[in-house]
PDB file of C-alpha atoms in Angstrom:
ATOM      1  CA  UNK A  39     -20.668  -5.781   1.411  1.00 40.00           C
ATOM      2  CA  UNK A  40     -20.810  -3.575   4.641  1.00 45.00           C
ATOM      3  CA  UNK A  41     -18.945  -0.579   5.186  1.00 48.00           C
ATOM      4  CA  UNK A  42     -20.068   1.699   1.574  1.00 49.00           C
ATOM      5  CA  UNK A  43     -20.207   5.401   1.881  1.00 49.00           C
ATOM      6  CA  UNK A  44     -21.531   6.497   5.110  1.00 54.00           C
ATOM      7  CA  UNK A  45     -21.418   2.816   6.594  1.00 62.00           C
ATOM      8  CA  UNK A  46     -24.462   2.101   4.328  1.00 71.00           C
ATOM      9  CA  UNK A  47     -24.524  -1.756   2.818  1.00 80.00           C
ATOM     10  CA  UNK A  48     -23.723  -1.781  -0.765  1.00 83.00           C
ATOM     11  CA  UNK A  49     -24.695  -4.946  -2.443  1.00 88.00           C
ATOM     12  CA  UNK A  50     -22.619  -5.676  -5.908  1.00 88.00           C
ATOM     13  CA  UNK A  51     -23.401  -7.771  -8.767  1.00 88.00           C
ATOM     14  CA  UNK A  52     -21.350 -10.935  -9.337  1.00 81.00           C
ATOM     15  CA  UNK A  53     -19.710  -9.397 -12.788  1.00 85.00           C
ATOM     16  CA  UNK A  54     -16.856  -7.913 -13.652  1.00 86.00           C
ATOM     17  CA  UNK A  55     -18.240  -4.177 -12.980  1.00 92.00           C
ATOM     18  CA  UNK A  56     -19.409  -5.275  -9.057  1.00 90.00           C
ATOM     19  CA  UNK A  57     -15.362  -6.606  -9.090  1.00 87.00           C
ATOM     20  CA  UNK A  58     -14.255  -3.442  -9.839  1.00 91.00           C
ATOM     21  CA  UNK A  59     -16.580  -1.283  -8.153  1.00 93.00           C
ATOM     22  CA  UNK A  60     -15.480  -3.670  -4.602  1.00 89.00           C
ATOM     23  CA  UNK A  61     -11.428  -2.677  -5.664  1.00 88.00           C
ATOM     24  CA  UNK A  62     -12.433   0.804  -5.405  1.00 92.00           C
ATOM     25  CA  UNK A  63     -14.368   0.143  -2.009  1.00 91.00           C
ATOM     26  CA  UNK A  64     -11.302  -2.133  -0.788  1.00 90.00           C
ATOM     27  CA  UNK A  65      -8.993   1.434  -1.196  1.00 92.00           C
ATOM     28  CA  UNK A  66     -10.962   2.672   0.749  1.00 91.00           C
ATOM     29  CA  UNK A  67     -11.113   0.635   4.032  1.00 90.00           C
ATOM     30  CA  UNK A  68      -8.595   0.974   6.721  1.00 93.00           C
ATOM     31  CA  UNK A  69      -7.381  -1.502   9.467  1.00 93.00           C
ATOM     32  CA  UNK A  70      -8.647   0.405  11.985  1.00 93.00           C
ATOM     33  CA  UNK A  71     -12.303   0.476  10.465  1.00 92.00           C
ATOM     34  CA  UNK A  72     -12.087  -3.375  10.012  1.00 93.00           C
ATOM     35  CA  UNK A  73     -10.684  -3.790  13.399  1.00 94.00           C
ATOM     36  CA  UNK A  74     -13.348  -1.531  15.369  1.00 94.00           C
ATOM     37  CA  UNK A  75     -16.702  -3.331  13.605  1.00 93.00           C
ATOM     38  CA  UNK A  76     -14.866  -6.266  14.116  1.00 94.00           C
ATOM     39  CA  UNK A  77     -14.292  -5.989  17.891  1.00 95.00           C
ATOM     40  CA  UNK A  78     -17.726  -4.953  18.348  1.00 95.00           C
ATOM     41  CA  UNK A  79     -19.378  -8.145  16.759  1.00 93.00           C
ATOM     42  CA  UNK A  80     -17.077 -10.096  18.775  1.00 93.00           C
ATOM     43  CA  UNK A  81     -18.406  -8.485  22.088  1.00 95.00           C
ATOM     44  CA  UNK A  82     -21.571  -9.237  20.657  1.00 95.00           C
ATOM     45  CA  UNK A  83     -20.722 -13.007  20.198  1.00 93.00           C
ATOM     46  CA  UNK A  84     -19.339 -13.291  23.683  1.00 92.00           C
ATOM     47  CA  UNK A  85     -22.309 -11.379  24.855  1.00 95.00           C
ATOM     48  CA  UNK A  86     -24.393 -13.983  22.986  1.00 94.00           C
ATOM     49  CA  UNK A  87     -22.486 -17.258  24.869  1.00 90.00           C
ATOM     50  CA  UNK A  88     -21.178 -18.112  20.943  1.00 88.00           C
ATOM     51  CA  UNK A  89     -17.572 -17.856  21.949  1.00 89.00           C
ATOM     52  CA  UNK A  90     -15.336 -18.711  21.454  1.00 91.00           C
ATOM     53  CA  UNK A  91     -15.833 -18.130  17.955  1.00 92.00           C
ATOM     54  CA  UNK A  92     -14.278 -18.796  14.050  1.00 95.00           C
ATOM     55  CA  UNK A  93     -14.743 -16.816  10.832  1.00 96.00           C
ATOM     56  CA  UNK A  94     -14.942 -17.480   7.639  1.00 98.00           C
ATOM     57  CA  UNK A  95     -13.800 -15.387   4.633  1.00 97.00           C
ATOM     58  CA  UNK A  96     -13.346 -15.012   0.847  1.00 97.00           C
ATOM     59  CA  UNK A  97     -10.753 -12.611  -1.165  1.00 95.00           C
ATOM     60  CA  UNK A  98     -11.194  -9.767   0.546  1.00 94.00           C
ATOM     61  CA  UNK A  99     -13.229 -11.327   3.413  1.00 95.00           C
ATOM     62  CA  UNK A 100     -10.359 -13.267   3.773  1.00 97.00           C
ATOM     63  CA  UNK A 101      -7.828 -10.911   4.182  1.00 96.00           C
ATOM     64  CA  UNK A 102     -10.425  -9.497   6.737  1.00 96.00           C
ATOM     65  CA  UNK A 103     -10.476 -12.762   8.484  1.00 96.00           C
ATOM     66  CA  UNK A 104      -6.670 -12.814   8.521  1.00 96.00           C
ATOM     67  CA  UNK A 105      -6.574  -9.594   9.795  1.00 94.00           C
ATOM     68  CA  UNK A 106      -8.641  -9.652  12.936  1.00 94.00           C
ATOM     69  CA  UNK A 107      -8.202 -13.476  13.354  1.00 93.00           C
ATOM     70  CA  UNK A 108      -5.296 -12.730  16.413  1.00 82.00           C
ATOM     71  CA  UNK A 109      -6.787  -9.382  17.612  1.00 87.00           C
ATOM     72  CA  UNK A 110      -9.784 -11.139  18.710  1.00 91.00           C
ATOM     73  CA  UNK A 111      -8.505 -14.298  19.541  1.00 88.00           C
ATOM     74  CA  UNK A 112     -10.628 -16.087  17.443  1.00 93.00           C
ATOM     75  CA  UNK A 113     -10.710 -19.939  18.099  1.00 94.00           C
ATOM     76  CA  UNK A 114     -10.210 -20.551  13.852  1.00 96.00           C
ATOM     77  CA  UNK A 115     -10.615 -18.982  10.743  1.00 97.00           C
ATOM     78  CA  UNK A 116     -10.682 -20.094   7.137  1.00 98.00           C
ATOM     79  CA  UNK A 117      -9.634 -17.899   4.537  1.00 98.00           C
ATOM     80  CA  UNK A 118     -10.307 -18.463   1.326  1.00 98.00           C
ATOM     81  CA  UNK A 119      -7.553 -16.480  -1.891  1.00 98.00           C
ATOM     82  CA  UNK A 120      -7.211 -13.599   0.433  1.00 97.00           C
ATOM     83  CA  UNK A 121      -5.413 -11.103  -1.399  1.00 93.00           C
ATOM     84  CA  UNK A 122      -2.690  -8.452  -0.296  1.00 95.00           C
ATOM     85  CA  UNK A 123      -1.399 -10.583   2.477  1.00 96.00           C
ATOM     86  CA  UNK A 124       2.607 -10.009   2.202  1.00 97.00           C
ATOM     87  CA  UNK A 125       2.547  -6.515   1.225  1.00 96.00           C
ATOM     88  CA  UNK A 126       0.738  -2.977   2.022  1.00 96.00           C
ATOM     89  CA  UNK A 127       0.053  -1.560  -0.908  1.00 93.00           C
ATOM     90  CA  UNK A 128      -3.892  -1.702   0.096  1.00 93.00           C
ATOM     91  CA  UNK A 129      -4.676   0.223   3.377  1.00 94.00           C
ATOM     92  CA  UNK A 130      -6.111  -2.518   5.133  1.00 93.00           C
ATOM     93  CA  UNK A 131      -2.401  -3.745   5.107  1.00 94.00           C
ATOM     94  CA  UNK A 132      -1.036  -0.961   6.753  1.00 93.00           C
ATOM     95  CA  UNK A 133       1.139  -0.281   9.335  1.00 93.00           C
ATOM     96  CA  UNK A 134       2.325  -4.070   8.727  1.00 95.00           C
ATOM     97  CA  UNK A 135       1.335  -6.933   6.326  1.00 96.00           C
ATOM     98  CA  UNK A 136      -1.542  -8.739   7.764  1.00 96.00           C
ATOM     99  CA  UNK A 137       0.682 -11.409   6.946  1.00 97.00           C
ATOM    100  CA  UNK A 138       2.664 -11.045  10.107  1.00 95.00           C
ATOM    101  CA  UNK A 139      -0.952 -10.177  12.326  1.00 93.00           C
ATOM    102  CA  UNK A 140      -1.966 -13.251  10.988  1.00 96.00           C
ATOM    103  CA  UNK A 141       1.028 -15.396  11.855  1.00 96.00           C
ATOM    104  CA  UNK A 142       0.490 -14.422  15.214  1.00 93.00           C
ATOM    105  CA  UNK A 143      -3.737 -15.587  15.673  1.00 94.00           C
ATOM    106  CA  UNK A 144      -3.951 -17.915  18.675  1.00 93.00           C
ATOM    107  CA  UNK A 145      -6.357 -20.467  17.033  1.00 94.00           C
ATOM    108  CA  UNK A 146      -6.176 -22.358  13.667  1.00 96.00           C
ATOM    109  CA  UNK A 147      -6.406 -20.362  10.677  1.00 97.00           C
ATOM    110  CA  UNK A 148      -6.104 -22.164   7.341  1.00 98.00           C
ATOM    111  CA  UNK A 149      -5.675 -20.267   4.397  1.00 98.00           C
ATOM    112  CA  UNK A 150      -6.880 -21.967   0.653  1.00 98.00           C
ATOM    113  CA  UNK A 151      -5.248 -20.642  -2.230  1.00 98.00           C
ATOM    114  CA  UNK A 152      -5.738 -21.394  -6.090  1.00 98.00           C
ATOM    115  CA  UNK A 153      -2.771 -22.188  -7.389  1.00 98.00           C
ATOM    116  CA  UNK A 154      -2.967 -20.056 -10.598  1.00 98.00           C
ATOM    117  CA  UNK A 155      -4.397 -17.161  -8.883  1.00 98.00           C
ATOM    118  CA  UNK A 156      -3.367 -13.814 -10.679  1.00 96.00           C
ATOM    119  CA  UNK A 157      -3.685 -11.906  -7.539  1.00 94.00           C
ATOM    120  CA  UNK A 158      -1.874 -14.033  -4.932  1.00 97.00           C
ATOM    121  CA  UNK A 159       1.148 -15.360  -7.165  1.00 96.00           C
ATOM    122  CA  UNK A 160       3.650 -18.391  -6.538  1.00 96.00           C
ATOM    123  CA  UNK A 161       6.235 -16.160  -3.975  1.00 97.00           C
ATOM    124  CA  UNK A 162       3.231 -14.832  -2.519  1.00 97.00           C
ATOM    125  CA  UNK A 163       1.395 -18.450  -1.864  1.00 98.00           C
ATOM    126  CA  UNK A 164       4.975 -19.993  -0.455  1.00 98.00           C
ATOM    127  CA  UNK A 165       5.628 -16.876   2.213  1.00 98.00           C
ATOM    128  CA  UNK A 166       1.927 -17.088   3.028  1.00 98.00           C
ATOM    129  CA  UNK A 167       3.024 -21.361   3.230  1.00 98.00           C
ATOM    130  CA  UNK A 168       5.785 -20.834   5.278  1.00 98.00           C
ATOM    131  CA  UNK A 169       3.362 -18.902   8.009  1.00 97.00           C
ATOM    132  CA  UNK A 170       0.251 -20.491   7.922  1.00 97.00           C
ATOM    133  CA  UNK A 171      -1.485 -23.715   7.420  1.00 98.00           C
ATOM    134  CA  UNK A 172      -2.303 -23.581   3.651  1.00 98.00           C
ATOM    135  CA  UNK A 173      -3.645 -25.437   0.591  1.00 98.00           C
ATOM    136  CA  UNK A 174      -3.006 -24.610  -2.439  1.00 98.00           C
ATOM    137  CA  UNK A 175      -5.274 -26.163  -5.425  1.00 98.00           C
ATOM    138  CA  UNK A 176      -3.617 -27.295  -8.690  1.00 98.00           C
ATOM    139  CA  UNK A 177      -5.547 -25.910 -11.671  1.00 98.00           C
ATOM    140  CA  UNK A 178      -8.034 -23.157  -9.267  1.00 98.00           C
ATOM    141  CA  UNK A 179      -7.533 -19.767 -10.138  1.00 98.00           C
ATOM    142  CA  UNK A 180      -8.712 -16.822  -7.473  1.00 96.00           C
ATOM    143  CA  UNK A 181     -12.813 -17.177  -6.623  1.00 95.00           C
ATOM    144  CA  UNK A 182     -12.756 -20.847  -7.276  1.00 98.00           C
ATOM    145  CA  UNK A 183     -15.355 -22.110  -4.421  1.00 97.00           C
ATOM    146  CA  UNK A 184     -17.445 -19.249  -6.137  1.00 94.00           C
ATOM    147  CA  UNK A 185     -19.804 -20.918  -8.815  1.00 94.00           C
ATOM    148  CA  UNK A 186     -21.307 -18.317 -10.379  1.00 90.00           C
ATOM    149  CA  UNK A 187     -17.877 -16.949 -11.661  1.00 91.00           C
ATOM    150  CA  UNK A 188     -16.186 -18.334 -14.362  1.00 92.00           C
ATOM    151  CA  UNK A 189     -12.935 -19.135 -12.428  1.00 95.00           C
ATOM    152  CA  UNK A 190     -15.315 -21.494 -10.281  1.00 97.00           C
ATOM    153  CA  UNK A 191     -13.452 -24.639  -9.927  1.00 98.00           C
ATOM    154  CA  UNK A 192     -15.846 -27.333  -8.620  1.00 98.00           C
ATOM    155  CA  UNK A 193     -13.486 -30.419  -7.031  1.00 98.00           C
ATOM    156  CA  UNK A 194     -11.488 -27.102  -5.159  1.00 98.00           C
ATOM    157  CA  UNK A 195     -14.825 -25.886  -3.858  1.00 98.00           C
ATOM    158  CA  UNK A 196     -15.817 -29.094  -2.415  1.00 98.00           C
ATOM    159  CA  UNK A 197     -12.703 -29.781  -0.867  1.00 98.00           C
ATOM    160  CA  UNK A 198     -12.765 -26.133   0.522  1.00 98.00           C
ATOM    161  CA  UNK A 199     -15.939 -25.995   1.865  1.00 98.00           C
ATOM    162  CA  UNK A 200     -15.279 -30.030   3.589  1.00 98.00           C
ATOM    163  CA  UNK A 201     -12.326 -28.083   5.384  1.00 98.00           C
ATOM    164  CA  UNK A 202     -14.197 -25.611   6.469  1.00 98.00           C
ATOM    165  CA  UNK A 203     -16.797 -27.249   7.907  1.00 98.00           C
ATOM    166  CA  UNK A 204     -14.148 -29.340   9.998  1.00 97.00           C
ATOM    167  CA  UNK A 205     -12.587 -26.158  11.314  1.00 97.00           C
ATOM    168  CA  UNK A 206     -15.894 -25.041  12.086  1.00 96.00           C
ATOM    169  CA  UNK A 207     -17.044 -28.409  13.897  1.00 95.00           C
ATOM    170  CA  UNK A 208     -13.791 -28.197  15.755  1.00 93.00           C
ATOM    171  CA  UNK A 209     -14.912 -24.968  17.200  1.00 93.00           C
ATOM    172  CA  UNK A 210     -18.236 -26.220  17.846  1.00 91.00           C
ATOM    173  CA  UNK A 211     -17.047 -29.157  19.785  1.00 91.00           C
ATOM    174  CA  UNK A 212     -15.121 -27.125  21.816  1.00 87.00           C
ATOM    175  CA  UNK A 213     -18.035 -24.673  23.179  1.00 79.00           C
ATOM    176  CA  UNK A 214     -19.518 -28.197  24.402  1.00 77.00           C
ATOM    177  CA  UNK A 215     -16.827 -29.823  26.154  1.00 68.00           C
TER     178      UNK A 215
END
Protein backbone atom coordinates (compact mmCIF):
# COMPACT_ATOMS: atom_id res chain seq x y z
CA UNK A 1 0.00 0.00 0.00
CA UNK A 2 1.32 3.49 -1.19
CA UNK A 3 0.68 6.60 0.43
CA UNK A 4 2.01 5.64 4.53
CA UNK A 5 3.44 8.41 6.55
CA UNK A 6 5.49 10.69 4.55
CA UNK A 7 4.33 9.02 1.14
CA UNK A 8 6.61 6.06 2.14
CA UNK A 9 5.15 2.38 0.94
CA UNK A 10 3.91 0.46 3.82
CA UNK A 11 3.51 -3.16 3.08
CA UNK A 12 0.86 -5.06 5.57
CA UNK A 13 0.48 -8.57 6.43
CA UNK A 14 -2.58 -10.45 5.16
CA UNK A 15 -4.05 -10.89 8.98
CA UNK A 16 -6.32 -9.36 10.89
CA UNK A 17 -3.66 -6.77 12.50
CA UNK A 18 -2.42 -5.57 8.63
CA UNK A 19 -6.64 -5.13 8.29
CA UNK A 20 -6.70 -2.94 10.94
CA UNK A 21 -3.57 -1.19 10.69
CA UNK A 22 -4.92 -0.35 6.57
CA UNK A 23 -8.50 1.13 8.46
CA UNK A 24 -6.34 3.42 10.28
CA UNK A 25 -4.31 4.34 7.01
CA UNK A 26 -7.77 4.53 5.00
CA UNK A 27 -8.76 7.63 7.76
CA UNK A 28 -6.24 9.01 6.78
CA UNK A 29 -6.35 9.50 2.95
CA UNK A 30 -8.21 12.26 1.33
CA UNK A 31 -9.81 12.60 -2.20
CA UNK A 32 -7.64 15.04 -3.13
CA UNK A 33 -4.42 12.89 -2.31
CA UNK A 34 -6.00 9.95 -4.29
CA UNK A 35 -6.99 12.21 -7.04
CA UNK A 36 -3.47 14.08 -7.49
CA UNK A 37 -1.20 10.56 -7.59
CA UNK A 38 -3.84 9.42 -9.58
CA UNK A 39 -3.77 12.12 -12.30
CA UNK A 40 -0.16 11.93 -12.40
CA UNK A 41 0.08 8.11 -13.30
CA UNK A 42 -2.46 8.76 -15.82
CA UNK A 43 -0.22 11.46 -17.57
CA UNK A 44 2.27 8.94 -17.26
CA UNK A 45 0.14 6.28 -19.13
CA UNK A 46 -0.77 8.68 -21.87
CA UNK A 47 2.80 9.72 -21.94
CA UNK A 48 3.60 6.00 -22.31
CA UNK A 49 0.96 5.48 -25.58
CA UNK A 50 -1.08 2.93 -22.89
CA UNK A 51 -4.21 4.99 -23.12
CA UNK A 52 -6.65 4.86 -23.01
CA UNK A 53 -6.46 2.97 -19.98
CA UNK A 54 -8.66 0.66 -17.16
CA UNK A 55 -7.99 -0.05 -13.48
CA UNK A 56 -8.47 -2.54 -11.42
CA UNK A 57 -9.22 -2.48 -7.65
CA UNK A 58 -10.03 -4.36 -4.42
CA UNK A 59 -11.90 -2.97 -1.08
CA UNK A 60 -10.29 -0.05 -0.72
CA UNK A 61 -8.54 -0.13 -4.15
CA UNK A 62 -11.82 -0.29 -5.30
CA UNK A 63 -13.32 2.52 -3.89
CA UNK A 64 -10.07 4.18 -5.31
CA UNK A 65 -10.90 2.90 -8.68
CA UNK A 66 -14.45 4.21 -8.32
CA UNK A 67 -13.27 7.32 -7.33
CA UNK A 68 -10.95 8.46 -10.05
CA UNK A 69 -12.60 6.15 -12.68
CA UNK A 70 -14.63 9.56 -14.29
CA UNK A 71 -11.94 12.15 -13.33
CA UNK A 72 -9.61 10.52 -15.60
CA UNK A 73 -11.76 9.23 -18.05
CA UNK A 74 -10.68 5.93 -17.74
CA UNK A 75 -11.82 3.56 -20.63
CA UNK A 76 -13.07 0.71 -17.63
CA UNK A 77 -12.58 -0.20 -14.28
CA UNK A 78 -13.39 -3.22 -12.16
CA UNK A 79 -13.97 -2.87 -8.66
CA UNK A 80 -13.97 -5.46 -6.57
CA UNK A 81 -16.29 -5.05 -2.53
CA UNK A 82 -15.32 -1.46 -2.54
CA UNK A 83 -16.39 -0.17 0.62
CA UNK A 84 -17.87 3.34 1.69
CA UNK A 85 -19.42 3.96 -1.65
CA UNK A 86 -22.99 5.60 -0.63
CA UNK A 87 -21.87 7.48 2.27
CA UNK A 88 -18.88 9.85 3.62
CA UNK A 89 -18.16 8.83 6.70
CA UNK A 90 -14.40 7.97 5.39
CA UNK A 91 -12.57 11.06 3.92
CA UNK A 92 -11.93 9.68 0.71
CA UNK A 93 -15.80 10.08 0.39
CA UNK A 94 -15.90 13.55 0.96
CA UNK A 95 -17.34 16.36 -0.40
CA UNK A 96 -19.82 13.71 -2.12
CA UNK A 97 -20.20 9.86 -2.11
CA UNK A 98 -17.94 8.45 -4.66
CA UNK A 99 -21.03 6.82 -5.42
CA UNK A 100 -22.32 9.70 -7.44
CA UNK A 101 -18.36 10.41 -9.04
CA UNK A 102 -18.65 7.05 -10.00
CA UNK A 103 -22.04 7.09 -11.66
CA UNK A 104 -20.76 9.65 -13.75
CA UNK A 105 -17.16 7.62 -15.29
CA UNK A 106 -17.35 7.71 -19.09
CA UNK A 107 -16.20 4.06 -19.64
CA UNK A 108 -17.47 0.72 -18.15
CA UNK A 109 -16.98 0.24 -14.61
CA UNK A 110 -18.33 -2.97 -13.08
CA UNK A 111 -18.48 -3.26 -9.57
CA UNK A 112 -18.44 -7.17 -7.82
CA UNK A 113 -19.90 -7.41 -4.57
CA UNK A 114 -20.23 -10.47 -2.07
CA UNK A 115 -23.43 -10.79 -1.21
CA UNK A 116 -22.96 -11.29 2.58
CA UNK A 117 -20.41 -8.69 2.86
CA UNK A 118 -20.47 -7.04 6.43
CA UNK A 119 -19.10 -3.88 5.12
CA UNK A 120 -21.16 -3.17 1.97
CA UNK A 121 -24.72 -4.42 3.24
CA UNK A 122 -28.00 -5.32 1.17
CA UNK A 123 -29.30 -1.27 0.82
CA UNK A 124 -25.85 -0.49 0.16
CA UNK A 125 -25.29 -3.31 -2.77
CA UNK A 126 -28.95 -2.30 -4.43
CA UNK A 127 -28.14 1.78 -4.52
CA UNK A 128 -24.65 0.83 -5.70
CA UNK A 129 -27.10 -1.71 -8.36
CA UNK A 130 -29.21 0.88 -9.33
CA UNK A 131 -25.93 3.07 -10.55
CA UNK A 132 -23.59 0.80 -11.80
CA UNK A 133 -23.14 -2.41 -13.58
CA UNK A 134 -22.85 -4.89 -10.64
CA UNK A 135 -22.64 -8.55 -9.54
CA UNK A 136 -23.37 -9.58 -6.59
CA UNK A 137 -22.19 -13.30 -5.46
CA UNK A 138 -24.56 -15.51 -3.42
CA UNK A 139 -22.70 -17.02 -0.46
CA UNK A 140 -19.12 -14.46 -0.92
CA UNK A 141 -18.55 -12.40 1.90
CA UNK A 142 -16.09 -9.09 1.49
CA UNK A 143 -12.28 -10.26 0.15
CA UNK A 144 -13.67 -13.25 -1.58
CA UNK A 145 -11.30 -13.32 -4.88
CA UNK A 146 -8.61 -13.06 -2.01
CA UNK A 147 -7.35 -16.70 -1.21
CA UNK A 148 -5.27 -16.33 1.45
CA UNK A 149 -8.17 -14.94 3.67
CA UNK A 150 -10.58 -16.98 5.12
CA UNK A 151 -13.62 -15.24 3.47
CA UNK A 152 -11.92 -16.44 0.08
CA UNK A 153 -14.67 -17.81 -1.92
CA UNK A 154 -13.19 -19.77 -4.86
CA UNK A 155 -16.22 -20.18 -7.73
CA UNK A 156 -16.69 -15.98 -6.94
CA UNK A 157 -13.00 -15.48 -7.58
CA UNK A 158 -12.97 -17.24 -10.79
CA UNK A 159 -15.89 -15.69 -12.07
CA UNK A 160 -14.41 -12.27 -10.92
CA UNK A 161 -11.22 -12.47 -12.24
CA UNK A 162 -12.98 -14.06 -15.99
CA UNK A 163 -14.82 -10.55 -15.87
CA UNK A 164 -12.09 -8.78 -15.41
CA UNK A 165 -10.03 -9.98 -17.83
CA UNK A 166 -12.93 -9.27 -20.45
CA UNK A 167 -13.12 -5.66 -19.35
CA UNK A 168 -9.55 -5.55 -19.64
CA UNK A 169 -9.39 -7.24 -23.25
CA UNK A 170 -12.09 -4.82 -24.21
CA UNK A 171 -9.75 -2.04 -23.48
CA UNK A 172 -7.00 -3.70 -25.12
CA UNK A 173 -8.84 -4.19 -28.31
CA UNK A 174 -9.66 -0.84 -28.44
CA UNK A 175 -5.93 0.72 -28.32
CA UNK A 176 -5.59 -1.56 -31.60
CA UNK A 177 -8.41 -0.71 -33.67
Amino acid sequence: MTGGPLGRVVELPADAAGRERGLELAWLLRREQVLDDARAASEYLRRAGAWPAAAVGFSLGGHVVCSVAGELGLAAAVALYPGWLTGTELPLSRPEPTLERAARAPGRLVVLLGADDPIIDGAQQRAIGERLETVVYPGASHGFAADERDTFHPASAQDAWRRIEEVLDEVRRSRTD
